[in-house]
Amino acid sequence: MLPFKLVYSDDYYLPIGAHVFPAEKYRKIRDRLLENGVADASDFITPQPAYDQDVLLVHTPAYVQKLKTGTLTAREQLELEIPYSPELVQAFWLAAGGSILAADYALRNGIAFNIGGGFHHAFPDHGEGFCMIHDVAVAIRRMQRDDKITRAMTVDCDVHHGNGTAAIFAGTRVPTGPLPSTSASTLSPATPAKVRNAHAGDVFTISLHQENNYPMWKPPSSIDVDLPDGIRDDDYLAWLDNALSSGLRQFDPELIFYIAGADPYREDQLGGLALTIEGLKRRDELVFKIARARNIPVMVTYAGGYARRVEDTVTIHCNTVIAAKELYESR
Ligand SMILES: [Zn+2]
């Protein structure tokens, strides 16, 4: 039995037909974790859909109304990049409920997973990039509304910039200096990443992403690390370490929301970075080690993953659970 919970439902499946987004990955992750003996059935808990009032903590009434009544414009449907249906709305509400439940369990047990969610491209008034509503933002606002937390941090390691997250949590911005050069010696001078850094407010957002990729418009996160194409494991990990260290010097979160996208993988169809499966597991370990050393609970969610072989995406996501198991069982 795991020392933490995995929130999952068969109804996380997104009814979008043949699509680059592997909607079947959630069930495959669950099956693999059970087959490999990483988890047993009692480790899984089933979410309920988010209440509309929770979704409305983030999204506009007009947008929620359009989703509920199937009245998105043609352009709005196009931006979403997945075909609208009432069943799809249900699946996204369920994913948001799952992120709320996982956030709650993270506060109890130190860590919890939503085996779904991470829809970081959704904005208050529209969806895009396969993301209808922003489950992570909904969970943050719900935890705050219930007075379970005041300050949250998002750590977004999907290959794509967390544009929805940045837009939702944008505050009055006070630019700070560049990141300290503590681990700069380990960074490749030939391929400098750009770091943008500005924060104010109760949610601190960190995004490490490929600069030359969707979305074209990247609204500022608290810390953005714009990575060059083709970056490899060691450079990526150094930038992540640097961003986390800098973020945690500036801000003291009560809960971290870790968006563990599988798409920085070198064989991803929509990504242009070059991380290995082993490097991605080291990424997960780094986030967990830093959070655990500071006793900050972590809610984990999955976001993207478009490997040529869907089994690789499943392996990367399962490894995130294994990384947590190894670390959180050790004490
Ligand atoms: Zn992505």
Coordinates of C-alpha atoms and ligand atoms in Angstrom, one line a residue:
M1 CA 0.0 0.0 0.0
L2 CA 1.3 3.5 -0.9
P3 CA 1.8 6.2 1.8
F4 CA -0.5 8.5 -0.3
K5 CA -3.6 8.4 -2.4
L6 CA -4.1 8.3 -6.2
V7 CA -7.3 10.0 -7.4
Y8 CA -8.7 8.3 -10.5
S9 CA -11.9 7.5 -12.4
D10 CA -12.5 5.5 -15.5
D11 CA -14.6 8.5 -16.6
Y12 CA -11.4 10.6 -16.9
Y13 CA -11.4 9.3 -20.4
L14 CA -11.9 12.2 -22.8
P15 CA -14.4 11.3 -25.6
I16 CA -12.5 13.0 -28.4
G17 CA -12.1 10.1 -30.9
A18 CA -8.8 9.6 -32.7
H19 CA -6.6 12.4 -31.5
V20 CA -3.0 13.2 -30.8
F21 CA -4.0 13.4 -27.1
P22 CA -4.1 9.8 -25.8
A23 CA -7.3 9.9 -23.8
E24 CA -6.8 6.3 -22.9
K25 CA -3.6 7.1 -21.0
Y26 CA -5.3 7.5 -17.6
R27 CA -6.7 4.0 -17.6
K28 CA -3.4 2.6 -18.8
I29 CA -1.5 4.3 -16.0
R30 CA -3.9 2.8 -13.4
D31 CA -3.6 -0.6 -15.0
R32 CA 0.2 -0.5 -15.2
L33 CA 0.5 0.7 -11.6
L34 CA -1.6 -2.3 -10.5
E35 CA 0.1 -4.8 -12.7
N36 CA 3.6 -3.8 -11.6
G37 CA 2.6 -3.9 -7.9
V38 CA 3.5 -0.3 -7.4
A39 CA -0.1 0.4 -6.1
D40 CA -3.0 -1.8 -5.0
A41 CA -6.7 -1.2 -5.5
S42 CA -7.0 0.4 -2.0
D43 CA -4.6 3.2 -3.0
F44 CA -7.1 4.6 -5.5
I45 CA -10.0 7.0 -4.6
T46 CA -12.8 8.1 -6.8
P47 CA -13.6 11.8 -7.3
Q48 CA -16.9 13.5 -7.7
P49 CA -17.3 16.2 -10.4
A50 CA -16.5 19.8 -9.2
Y51 CA -19.5 21.9 -8.3
D52 CA -20.3 24.7 -10.7
Q53 CA -19.6 27.1 -7.9
D54 CA -16.1 25.8 -7.7
V55 CA -15.5 26.2 -11.4
L56 CA -16.9 29.7 -11.1
L57 CA -14.1 30.6 -8.7
V58 CA -11.9 30.7 -11.8
H59 CA -14.1 30.8 -14.9
T60 CA -16.5 33.5 -16.0
P61 CA -20.3 32.8 -15.7
A62 CA -20.6 33.5 -19.5
Y63 CA -18.0 30.8 -20.4
V64 CA -19.5 28.2 -18.0
Q65 CA -22.9 28.9 -19.4
K66 CA -21.6 28.3 -22.9
L67 CA -20.1 25.0 -21.9
K68 CA -23.2 23.9 -20.1
T69 CA -25.5 24.8 -23.0
G70 CA -23.2 23.8 -25.9
T71 CA -23.1 27.3 -27.3
L72 CA -19.4 27.9 -28.0
T73 CA -18.8 29.8 -31.1
A74 CA -17.0 28.1 -34.1
R75 CA -13.8 30.0 -33.2
E76 CA -14.0 28.9 -29.5
Q77 CA -14.4 25.3 -30.6
L78 CA -11.4 25.7 -32.9
E79 CA -9.2 27.1 -30.1
L80 CA -10.1 24.2 -27.9
E81 CA -8.7 21.8 -30.4
I82 CA -10.9 18.9 -29.2
P83 CA -14.5 18.3 -30.3
Y84 CA -17.1 19.7 -27.9
S85 CA -19.7 17.4 -26.4
P86 CA -21.7 17.4 -23.2
E87 CA -19.8 14.2 -22.2
L88 CA -16.5 16.1 -22.6
V89 CA -17.8 18.8 -20.3
Q90 CA -18.6 16.1 -17.7
A91 CA -15.0 14.7 -18.0
F92 CA -13.5 18.1 -17.4
W93 CA -15.7 18.8 -14.4
L94 CA -14.7 15.4 -13.0
A95 CA -11.0 16.1 -13.6
A96 CA -11.4 19.4 -11.6
G97 CA -13.2 17.5 -8.8
G98 CA -10.2 15.1 -8.9
S99 CA -7.7 17.9 -8.5
I100 CA -9.7 19.3 -5.6
L101 CA -9.8 15.9 -3.9
A102 CA -6.1 15.3 -4.5
A103 CA -5.2 18.8 -3.1
D104 CA -7.2 17.9 0.0
Y105 CA -5.3 14.6 0.4
A106 CA -2.0 16.2 -0.2
L107 CA -2.6 18.4 2.8
R108 CA -3.4 15.3 4.9
N109 CA -0.7 13.0 3.7
G110 CA 2.1 15.2 2.4
I111 CA 1.5 14.2 -1.2
A112 CA -1.3 13.0 -3.5
F113 CA -1.9 12.4 -7.2
N114 CA -4.6 13.2 -9.6
I115 CA -4.2 10.6 -12.3
G116 CA -5.6 13.1 -14.7
G117 CA -6.0 16.9 -15.0
G118 CA -3.2 19.5 -15.4
F119 CA -5.3 21.4 -18.0
H120 CA -3.0 24.5 -17.8
H121 CA -4.0 26.1 -21.1
A122 CA -7.6 27.0 -20.0
F123 CA -8.3 30.7 -19.3
P124 CA -11.1 32.2 -17.3
D125 CA -13.2 33.0 -20.4
H126 CA -12.1 30.4 -22.9
G127 CA -10.4 27.0 -23.4
E128 CA -7.6 26.2 -25.7
G129 CA -4.9 23.6 -26.4
F130 CA -7.0 20.5 -25.3
C131 CA -7.9 22.3 -22.0
M132 CA -11.6 23.2 -21.4
I133 CA -11.4 24.3 -17.7
H134 CA -8.3 24.8 -15.5
D135 CA -8.7 22.0 -12.9
V136 CA -5.5 23.1 -11.0
A137 CA -6.7 26.7 -10.6
V138 CA -10.1 25.5 -9.5
A139 CA -8.5 23.3 -6.9
I140 CA -6.3 26.2 -5.6
R141 CA -9.2 28.6 -5.4
R142 CA -11.3 26.0 -3.6
M143 CA -8.6 25.2 -1.0
Q144 CA -8.3 29.0 -0.4
R145 CA -12.0 29.5 -0.2
D146 CA -12.2 26.7 2.4
D147 CA -9.4 28.3 4.4
K148 CA -7.2 25.2 4.0
I149 CA -4.4 27.2 2.5
T150 CA -3.6 30.9 1.7
R151 CA -0.5 30.6 -0.5
A152 CA 0.0 28.1 -3.3
M153 CA 2.8 27.5 -5.8
T154 CA 2.4 25.9 -9.2
V155 CA 5.5 24.1 -10.6
D156 CA 4.7 23.4 -14.3
C157 CA 7.1 21.1 -16.0
D158 CA 5.0 20.4 -19.1
V159 CA 6.9 21.2 -22.3
H160 CA 4.3 23.8 -23.1
H161 CA 4.1 27.1 -21.2
G162 CA 1.4 27.3 -18.6
N163 CA -0.3 30.3 -20.2
G164 CA -3.7 29.8 -18.5
T165 CA -2.1 29.4 -15.1
A166 CA -0.1 32.6 -15.6
A167 CA -3.1 34.6 -16.8
I168 CA -5.4 33.4 -14.0
F169 CA -3.0 34.2 -11.2
A170 CA -1.4 37.3 -12.6
G171 CA -1.1 39.9 -9.8
T172 CA 0.5 43.3 -9.6
R173 CA 4.0 42.6 -10.8
V174 CA 7.2 43.8 -9.1
P175 CA 10.1 42.7 -11.3
T176 CA 13.0 41.2 -9.3
G177 CA 16.6 40.6 -10.4
P178 CA 17.8 37.7 -12.5
L179 CA 18.2 34.3 -11.0
P180 CA 21.3 33.9 -8.8
S181 CA 24.1 32.1 -10.5
T182 CA 24.4 29.3 -7.9
S183 CA 24.2 26.5 -10.3
A184 CA 25.1 28.4 -13.4
S185 CA 28.3 26.5 -13.8
T186 CA 26.3 23.4 -14.6
L187 CA 24.4 25.2 -17.3
S188 CA 25.4 25.0 -20.9
P189 CA 26.7 28.4 -22.1
A190 CA 26.0 27.5 -25.7
T191 CA 22.3 27.2 -25.2
P192 CA 21.3 29.8 -22.6
A193 CA 17.7 29.7 -21.5
K194 CA 16.0 32.9 -20.7
V195 CA 14.5 33.5 -17.3
R196 CA 11.7 36.0 -16.7
N197 CA 10.9 36.7 -13.1
A198 CA 8.1 38.8 -11.7
H199 CA 5.7 38.0 -8.9
A200 CA 3.1 39.4 -6.5
G201 CA 0.0 37.8 -5.1
D202 CA -1.1 34.6 -3.3
V203 CA -0.2 32.1 -6.0
F204 CA 3.4 31.9 -7.2
T205 CA 3.6 30.3 -10.7
I206 CA 6.7 28.6 -12.1
S207 CA 6.8 27.4 -15.7
L208 CA 9.7 25.6 -17.4
H209 CA 8.9 25.1 -21.0
Q210 CA 10.3 25.1 -24.6
E211 CA 10.3 28.7 -25.7
N212 CA 9.8 27.8 -29.4
N213 CA 6.5 26.0 -29.0
Y214 CA 2.8 26.6 -28.3
P215 CA 1.5 28.9 -27.0
M216 CA 2.8 31.7 -29.1
W217 CA 1.7 34.3 -26.5
K218 CA 3.1 33.5 -23.1
P219 CA 1.7 35.7 -20.4
P220 CA 4.2 36.1 -17.6
S221 CA 4.4 33.6 -14.8
S222 CA 6.1 34.5 -11.5
I223 CA 9.1 32.7 -13.0
D224 CA 9.3 31.6 -16.6
V225 CA 12.2 29.6 -17.8
D226 CA 12.2 29.7 -21.6
L227 CA 14.2 26.7 -22.6
P228 CA 16.0 26.3 -26.0
D229 CA 15.1 23.5 -28.3
G230 CA 16.7 20.1 -27.7
I231 CA 17.8 20.7 -24.0
R232 CA 18.9 17.5 -22.3
D233 CA 18.5 16.0 -18.9
D234 CA 21.4 17.6 -17.0
D235 CA 20.8 21.1 -18.2
Y236 CA 17.0 20.8 -17.7
L237 CA 17.5 19.6 -14.1
A238 CA 19.9 22.5 -13.4
W239 CA 17.4 25.0 -14.6
L240 CA 14.6 23.3 -12.6
D241 CA 16.7 23.3 -9.5
N242 CA 17.6 27.0 -10.0
A243 CA 14.0 28.0 -10.6
L244 CA 12.7 26.1 -7.5
S245 CA 15.4 27.4 -5.3
S246 CA 14.7 31.0 -6.5
G247 CA 11.0 30.6 -6.2
L248 CA 11.2 29.2 -2.6
R249 CA 13.5 32.0 -1.6
Q250 CA 10.9 34.5 -2.7
F251 CA 7.7 32.7 -1.6
D252 CA 6.6 30.4 1.1
P253 CA 3.8 28.1 -0.2
E254 CA 1.6 26.0 1.9
L255 CA 0.9 23.6 -1.0
I256 CA 2.7 23.0 -4.3
F257 CA 0.8 21.9 -7.4
Y258 CA 3.2 20.0 -9.5
I259 CA 2.1 19.7 -13.2
A260 CA 4.2 16.7 -14.3
G261 CA 3.8 16.8 -18.1
A262 CA 5.4 13.8 -19.9
D263 CA 6.0 15.9 -23.0
P264 CA 9.6 17.2 -22.4
Y265 CA 10.4 13.6 -23.5
R266 CA 12.8 13.4 -26.5
E267 CA 10.3 11.2 -28.5
D268 CA 7.3 13.4 -27.9
Q269 CA 5.4 14.4 -31.0
L270 CA 4.5 17.9 -29.8
G271 CA 7.6 18.7 -27.8
G272 CA 11.1 19.7 -28.9
L273 CA 13.2 19.0 -25.8
A274 CA 15.4 15.9 -25.4
L275 CA 14.8 14.5 -22.0
T276 CA 15.1 10.8 -21.4
I277 CA 12.7 8.7 -19.5
E278 CA 15.3 8.4 -16.7
G279 CA 15.8 12.2 -16.8
L280 CA 12.1 12.8 -16.4
K281 CA 12.1 10.5 -13.3
R282 CA 15.1 12.5 -11.9
R283 CA 13.0 15.7 -12.5
D284 CA 10.1 14.2 -10.4
E285 CA 12.6 13.2 -7.7
L286 CA 14.1 16.7 -7.6
V287 CA 10.7 18.4 -7.1
F288 CA 9.7 15.9 -4.4
K289 CA 13.0 16.1 -2.6
I290 CA 12.9 19.9 -2.4
A291 CA 9.3 20.0 -1.3
R292 CA 9.8 17.2 1.3
A293 CA 12.9 18.8 2.7
R294 CA 10.8 21.9 3.4
N295 CA 7.7 20.0 4.6
I296 CA 5.6 21.5 1.8
P297 CA 2.8 19.2 0.6
V298 CA 2.6 18.4 -3.1
M299 CA -0.4 17.7 -5.3
V300 CA 0.7 16.1 -8.5
T301 CA -1.2 16.2 -11.8
Y302 CA -0.3 14.9 -15.3
A303 CA -1.0 17.4 -18.1
G304 CA 0.4 16.4 -21.6
G305 CA 2.3 13.5 -23.1
Y306 CA 2.3 12.7 -26.8
A307 CA 5.1 10.1 -27.2
R308 CA 5.1 8.2 -30.4
R309 CA 4.6 5.1 -28.3
V310 CA 1.8 5.7 -25.8
E311 CA 3.4 3.1 -23.6
D312 CA 6.3 5.6 -23.1
T313 CA 3.9 8.3 -21.9
V314 CA 2.4 5.7 -19.5
T315 CA 5.9 4.8 -18.2
I316 CA 6.8 8.4 -17.6
H317 CA 3.6 9.1 -15.7
C318 CA 4.0 5.8 -13.7
N319 CA 7.5 6.7 -12.8
T320 CA 6.3 9.9 -11.2
V321 CA 4.3 7.7 -8.8
I322 CA 7.3 5.4 -8.3
A323 CA 9.6 8.4 -7.5
A324 CA 7.1 9.6 -4.9
K325 CA 6.8 6.1 -3.4
E326 CA 10.6 5.6 -3.1
L327 CA 11.0 9.0 -1.4
Y328 CA 7.9 9.2 0.8
E329 CA 8.2 5.6 2.0
S330 CA 11.7 6.2 3.2
R331 CA 10.9 8.0 6.3
Ligands
ZN1 ZN 2.1 20.0 -23.0

